[in-house]
Amino acid sequence: PIVYVLGGWHNVMSFMMIVRNPNGYKEFHSYDIDADAVSVADQICDTWRFENPKVYNYHENAENAKYSIEHERLVINCSMDQMENNDWFDVIPKNSLVCIQTTDCHPDDVSWEIKQHTPNLDEMIKKFPKLNVLFSGSKRIQYEQSGYTRLMLIGTKL
């Protein structure tokens, strides 16, 4: 498949997926609104400008992602909580495999900006009525004095 990483930051996601399974993907396209993060992503993924699978990093909003119609698609968004809304989901083509992650972090409890607070999986599922959920799960991430729960949905876009 062609993999699309929305809110890709330094695009370590593509790097890890290629290293673990170099023949498993056709291309990677990562989108982030932070130009500095995209610059770092270009450095991390530099090798794959010349080798397959190709990695492309874009300084662009996720809702402006350009999707291939001819190929299978895997869309990954691990930054849902840091996006203003879910317009990025609306433009994903039907039948795409989609993986969405967020945290249960409340905006008042963290040092980074949370734009969409999602306290649990039920609330997360309600935000995506056009996702045929194949998997939902959570994992507690515990630090010495604090922690949070990571929430994930995997499904096909209806």
PDB file of C-alpha atoms in Angstrom:
ATOM      1  CA  PRO A   1       0.000   0.000   0.000  1.00  0.00           C
ATOM      2  CA  ILE A   2       0.829   3.674  -0.113  1.00  0.00           C
ATOM      3  CA  VAL A   3       1.103   5.019   3.442  1.00  0.00           C
ATOM      4  CA  TYR A   4      -0.052   8.514   4.409  1.00  0.00           C
ATOM      5  CA  VAL A   5       1.102   9.867   7.772  1.00  0.00           C
ATOM      6  CA  LEU A   6      -0.942  12.861   8.931  1.00  0.00           C
ATOM      7  CA  GLY A   7       0.643  15.097  11.545  1.00  0.00           C
ATOM      8  CA  GLY A   8       3.910  13.341  10.758  1.00  0.00           C
ATOM      9  CA  TRP A   9       6.272  15.584  12.755  1.00  0.00           C
ATOM     10  CA  HIS A  10       9.768  14.193  12.084  1.00  0.00           C
ATOM     11  CA  ASN A  11       8.249  11.248  10.200  1.00  0.00           C
ATOM     12  CA  VAL A  12       9.906   8.668  12.410  1.00  0.00           C
ATOM     13  CA  MET A  13       6.801   6.551  11.712  1.00  0.00           C
ATOM     14  CA  SER A  14       7.796   6.031   8.069  1.00  0.00           C
ATOM     15  CA  PHE A  15      11.416   5.449   9.043  1.00  0.00           C
ATOM     16  CA  MET A  16      10.434   2.721  11.527  1.00  0.00           C
ATOM     17  CA  MET A  17       8.020   1.030   9.123  1.00  0.00           C
ATOM     18  CA  ILE A  18      10.603   0.912   6.322  1.00  0.00           C
ATOM     19  CA  VAL A  19      13.344  -0.427   8.599  1.00  0.00           C
ATOM     20  CA  ARG A  20      11.048  -3.142   9.953  1.00  0.00           C
ATOM     21  CA  ASN A  21       9.552  -4.155   6.588  1.00  0.00           C
ATOM     22  CA  PRO A  22      11.429  -2.569   3.653  1.00  0.00           C
ATOM     23  CA  ASN A  23       9.475  -4.449   0.995  1.00  0.00           C
ATOM     24  CA  GLY A  24       6.033  -3.973   2.525  1.00  0.00           C
ATOM     25  CA  TYR A  25       5.126  -0.548   1.147  1.00  0.00           C
ATOM     26  CA  LYS A  26       5.046   1.289  -2.162  1.00  0.00           C
ATOM     27  CA  GLU A  27       5.513   4.902  -0.905  1.00  0.00           C
ATOM     28  CA  PHE A  28       5.164   7.098   2.167  1.00  0.00           C
ATOM     29  CA  HIS A  29       3.650  10.591   2.197  1.00  0.00           C
ATOM     30  CA  SER A  30       3.907  12.550   5.447  1.00  0.00           C
ATOM     31  CA  TYR A  31       2.082  15.844   6.082  1.00  0.00           C
ATOM     32  CA  ASP A  32       2.815  18.337   8.850  1.00  0.00           C
ATOM     33  CA  ILE A  33       2.155  22.067   9.345  1.00  0.00           C
ATOM     34  CA  ASP A  34       5.480  22.628  11.117  1.00  0.00           C
ATOM     35  CA  ALA A  35       8.141  23.534   8.526  1.00  0.00           C
ATOM     36  CA  ASP A  36      10.959  22.786  10.981  1.00  0.00           C
ATOM     37  CA  ALA A  37       9.574  19.299  11.638  1.00  0.00           C
ATOM     38  CA  VAL A  38       9.358  18.640   7.894  1.00  0.00           C
ATOM     39  CA  SER A  39      12.978  19.749   7.488  1.00  0.00           C
ATOM     40  CA  VAL A  40      14.062  17.230  10.145  1.00  0.00           C
ATOM     41  CA  ALA A  41      11.867  14.569   8.510  1.00  0.00           C
ATOM     42  CA  ASP A  42      13.679  15.166   5.229  1.00  0.00           C
ATOM     43  CA  GLN A  43      17.006  14.566   6.977  1.00  0.00           C
ATOM     44  CA  ILE A  44      15.824  11.405   8.762  1.00  0.00           C
ATOM     45  CA  CYS A  45      14.297   9.937   5.606  1.00  0.00           C
ATOM     46  CA  ASP A  46      16.933  11.224   3.167  1.00  0.00           C
ATOM     47  CA  THR A  47      18.045   7.750   2.041  1.00  0.00           C
ATOM     48  CA  TRP A  48      14.565   6.988   0.711  1.00  0.00           C
ATOM     49  CA  ARG A  49      14.615   9.871  -1.756  1.00  0.00           C
ATOM     50  CA  PHE A  50      16.853   7.610  -3.829  1.00  0.00           C
ATOM     51  CA  GLU A  51      15.722   4.104  -2.839  1.00  0.00           C
ATOM     52  CA  ASN A  52      12.398   2.340  -2.594  1.00  0.00           C
ATOM     53  CA  PRO A  53      10.022   2.752  -1.006  1.00  0.00           C
ATOM     54  CA  LYS A  54      10.110   6.502  -1.648  1.00  0.00           C
ATOM     55  CA  VAL A  55       9.368   8.897   1.226  1.00  0.00           C
ATOM     56  CA  TYR A  56       7.889  12.324   0.604  1.00  0.00           C
ATOM     57  CA  ASN A  57       7.471  14.924   3.376  1.00  0.00           C
ATOM     58  CA  TYR A  58       5.117  17.861   2.874  1.00  0.00           C
ATOM     59  CA  HIS A  59       4.737  21.140   4.743  1.00  0.00           C
ATOM     60  CA  GLU A  60       0.967  21.062   4.436  1.00  0.00           C
ATOM     61  CA  ASN A  61      -2.262  20.726   6.426  1.00  0.00           C
ATOM     62  CA  ALA A  62      -3.534  17.154   6.721  1.00  0.00           C
ATOM     63  CA  GLU A  63      -6.865  18.027   5.083  1.00  0.00           C
ATOM     64  CA  ASN A  64      -4.897  18.954   1.933  1.00  0.00           C
ATOM     65  CA  ALA A  65      -3.319  15.505   1.586  1.00  0.00           C
ATOM     66  CA  LYS A  66      -3.357  14.145  -1.964  1.00  0.00           C
ATOM     67  CA  TYR A  67      -4.425  10.503  -2.077  1.00  0.00           C
ATOM     68  CA  SER A  68      -3.784   7.985  -4.840  1.00  0.00           C
ATOM     69  CA  ILE A  69      -6.955   6.418  -6.168  1.00  0.00           C
ATOM     70  CA  GLU A  70      -5.241   3.521  -7.965  1.00  0.00           C
ATOM     71  CA  HIS A  71      -3.438   1.969  -4.989  1.00  0.00           C
ATOM     72  CA  GLU A  72      -4.337   0.523  -1.615  1.00  0.00           C
ATOM     73  CA  ARG A  73      -4.035   3.180   1.086  1.00  0.00           C
ATOM     74  CA  LEU A  74      -3.079   3.118   4.736  1.00  0.00           C
ATOM     75  CA  VAL A  75      -3.707   6.441   6.493  1.00  0.00           C
ATOM     76  CA  ILE A  76      -2.124   6.957   9.921  1.00  0.00           C
ATOM     77  CA  ASN A  77      -2.913   9.881  12.207  1.00  0.00           C
ATOM     78  CA  CYS A  78      -1.215   9.738  15.611  1.00  0.00           C
ATOM     79  CA  SER A  79      -1.827  13.452  16.217  1.00  0.00           C
ATOM     80  CA  MET A  80      -5.612  13.746  16.191  1.00  0.00           C
ATOM     81  CA  ASP A  81      -5.651  15.504  19.563  1.00  0.00           C
ATOM     82  CA  GLN A  82      -3.453  18.280  18.180  1.00  0.00           C
ATOM     83  CA  MET A  83      -5.661  19.044  15.160  1.00  0.00           C
ATOM     84  CA  GLU A  84      -8.400  21.696  15.256  1.00  0.00           C
ATOM     85  CA  ASN A  85     -11.065  19.396  13.821  1.00  0.00           C
ATOM     86  CA  ASN A  86     -11.516  16.189  11.870  1.00  0.00           C
ATOM     87  CA  ASP A  87     -11.747  17.679   8.362  1.00  0.00           C
ATOM     88  CA  TRP A  88      -8.667  15.587   7.495  1.00  0.00           C
ATOM     89  CA  PHE A  89     -10.813  12.453   7.891  1.00  0.00           C
ATOM     90  CA  ASP A  90     -13.523  13.692   5.530  1.00  0.00           C
ATOM     91  CA  VAL A  91     -11.132  13.882   2.553  1.00  0.00           C
ATOM     92  CA  ILE A  92      -9.761  10.341   2.952  1.00  0.00           C
ATOM     93  CA  PRO A  93     -11.056   8.179   0.061  1.00  0.00           C
ATOM     94  CA  LYS A  94     -13.594   5.470   0.835  1.00  0.00           C
ATOM     95  CA  ASN A  95     -12.271   1.978   1.572  1.00  0.00           C
ATOM     96  CA  SER A  96      -8.944   3.303   2.882  1.00  0.00           C
ATOM     97  CA  LEU A  97      -7.517   1.519   5.911  1.00  0.00           C
ATOM     98  CA  VAL A  98      -7.230   4.158   8.653  1.00  0.00           C
ATOM     99  CA  CYS A  99      -5.348   4.092  11.965  1.00  0.00           C
ATOM    100  CA  ILE A 100      -6.128   6.924  14.392  1.00  0.00           C
ATOM    101  CA  GLN A 101      -4.433   7.497  17.730  1.00  0.00           C
ATOM    102  CA  THR A 102      -4.946  10.099  20.412  1.00  0.00           C
ATOM    103  CA  THR A 103      -4.565  10.473  24.154  1.00  0.00           C
ATOM    104  CA  ASP A 104      -6.994  11.019  26.988  1.00  0.00           C
ATOM    105  CA  CYS A 105      -4.891  14.016  28.114  1.00  0.00           C
ATOM    106  CA  HIS A 106      -6.821  17.048  29.270  1.00  0.00           C
ATOM    107  CA  PRO A 107      -5.475  20.360  27.908  1.00  0.00           C
ATOM    108  CA  ASP A 108      -4.903  21.690  31.435  1.00  0.00           C
ATOM    109  CA  ASP A 109      -2.709  18.731  32.411  1.00  0.00           C
ATOM    110  CA  VAL A 110      -0.012  18.762  29.703  1.00  0.00           C
ATOM    111  CA  SER A 111       2.668  21.100  28.418  1.00  0.00           C
ATOM    112  CA  TRP A 112       1.708  20.635  24.740  1.00  0.00           C
ATOM    113  CA  GLU A 113      -1.390  21.980  23.024  1.00  0.00           C
ATOM    114  CA  ILE A 114      -4.421  19.704  23.019  1.00  0.00           C
ATOM    115  CA  LYS A 115      -7.071  20.940  20.589  1.00  0.00           C
ATOM    116  CA  GLN A 116      -9.411  17.934  20.804  1.00  0.00           C
ATOM    117  CA  HIS A 117      -9.885  16.341  24.187  1.00  0.00           C
ATOM    118  CA  THR A 118     -11.034  12.711  23.907  1.00  0.00           C
ATOM    119  CA  PRO A 119     -11.489  11.128  27.350  1.00  0.00           C
ATOM    120  CA  ASN A 120     -12.119   7.512  26.226  1.00  0.00           C
ATOM    121  CA  LEU A 121     -12.616   5.093  23.319  1.00  0.00           C
ATOM    122  CA  ASP A 122     -16.405   5.496  23.242  1.00  0.00           C
ATOM    123  CA  GLU A 123     -16.029   9.247  22.701  1.00  0.00           C
ATOM    124  CA  MET A 124     -13.362   8.636  20.061  1.00  0.00           C
ATOM    125  CA  ILE A 125     -15.615   6.242  18.149  1.00  0.00           C
ATOM    126  CA  LYS A 126     -18.424   8.835  18.187  1.00  0.00           C
ATOM    127  CA  LYS A 127     -16.116  11.319  16.435  1.00  0.00           C
ATOM    128  CA  PHE A 128     -15.742   8.964  13.440  1.00  0.00           C
ATOM    129  CA  PRO A 129     -19.180   7.625  12.421  1.00  0.00           C
ATOM    130  CA  LYS A 130     -17.870   6.928   8.893  1.00  0.00           C
ATOM    131  CA  LEU A 131     -15.204   4.532  10.177  1.00  0.00           C
ATOM    132  CA  ASN A 132     -15.995   0.823  10.108  1.00  0.00           C
ATOM    133  CA  VAL A 133     -14.048  -0.018  13.270  1.00  0.00           C
ATOM    134  CA  LEU A 134     -12.069  -3.247  12.989  1.00  0.00           C
ATOM    135  CA  PHE A 135     -10.020  -2.692  16.155  1.00  0.00           C
ATOM    136  CA  SER A 136     -10.219  -0.390  19.139  1.00  0.00           C
ATOM    137  CA  GLY A 137      -7.885  -0.420  22.070  1.00  0.00           C
ATOM    138  CA  SER A 138      -6.090   1.548  24.725  1.00  0.00           C
ATOM    139  CA  LYS A 139      -2.764   1.392  26.500  1.00  0.00           C
ATOM    140  CA  ARG A 140      -1.794   3.126  29.698  1.00  0.00           C
ATOM    141  CA  ILE A 141       1.533   4.966  29.505  1.00  0.00           C
ATOM    142  CA  GLN A 142       2.843   5.494  33.033  1.00  0.00           C
ATOM    143  CA  TYR A 143       5.673   7.775  34.060  1.00  0.00           C
ATOM    144  CA  GLU A 144       7.082   8.144  37.556  1.00  0.00           C
ATOM    145  CA  GLN A 145       4.467  10.592  38.799  1.00  0.00           C
ATOM    146  CA  SER A 146       1.995  10.861  35.956  1.00  0.00           C
ATOM    147  CA  GLY A 147       0.749   9.179  32.830  1.00  0.00           C
ATOM    148  CA  TYR A 148      -1.953   9.040  30.220  1.00  0.00           C
ATOM    149  CA  THR A 149      -3.893   6.541  28.144  1.00  0.00           C
ATOM    150  CA  ARG A 150      -3.211   6.169  24.426  1.00  0.00           C
ATOM    151  CA  LEU A 151      -6.375   5.405  22.436  1.00  0.00           C
ATOM    152  CA  MET A 152      -6.429   3.747  19.000  1.00  0.00           C
ATOM    153  CA  LEU A 153      -8.963   2.945  16.291  1.00  0.00           C
ATOM    154  CA  ILE A 154      -8.251   0.959  13.143  1.00  0.00           C
ATOM    155  CA  GLY A 155     -10.899   0.623  10.484  1.00  0.00           C
ATOM    156  CA  THR A 156     -11.992   1.240   6.927  1.00  0.00           C
ATOM    157  CA  LYS A 157     -13.410   4.546   5.747  1.00  0.00           C
ATOM    158  CA  LEU A 158     -17.051   4.178   4.716  1.00  0.00           C
TER     159      LEU A 158
END
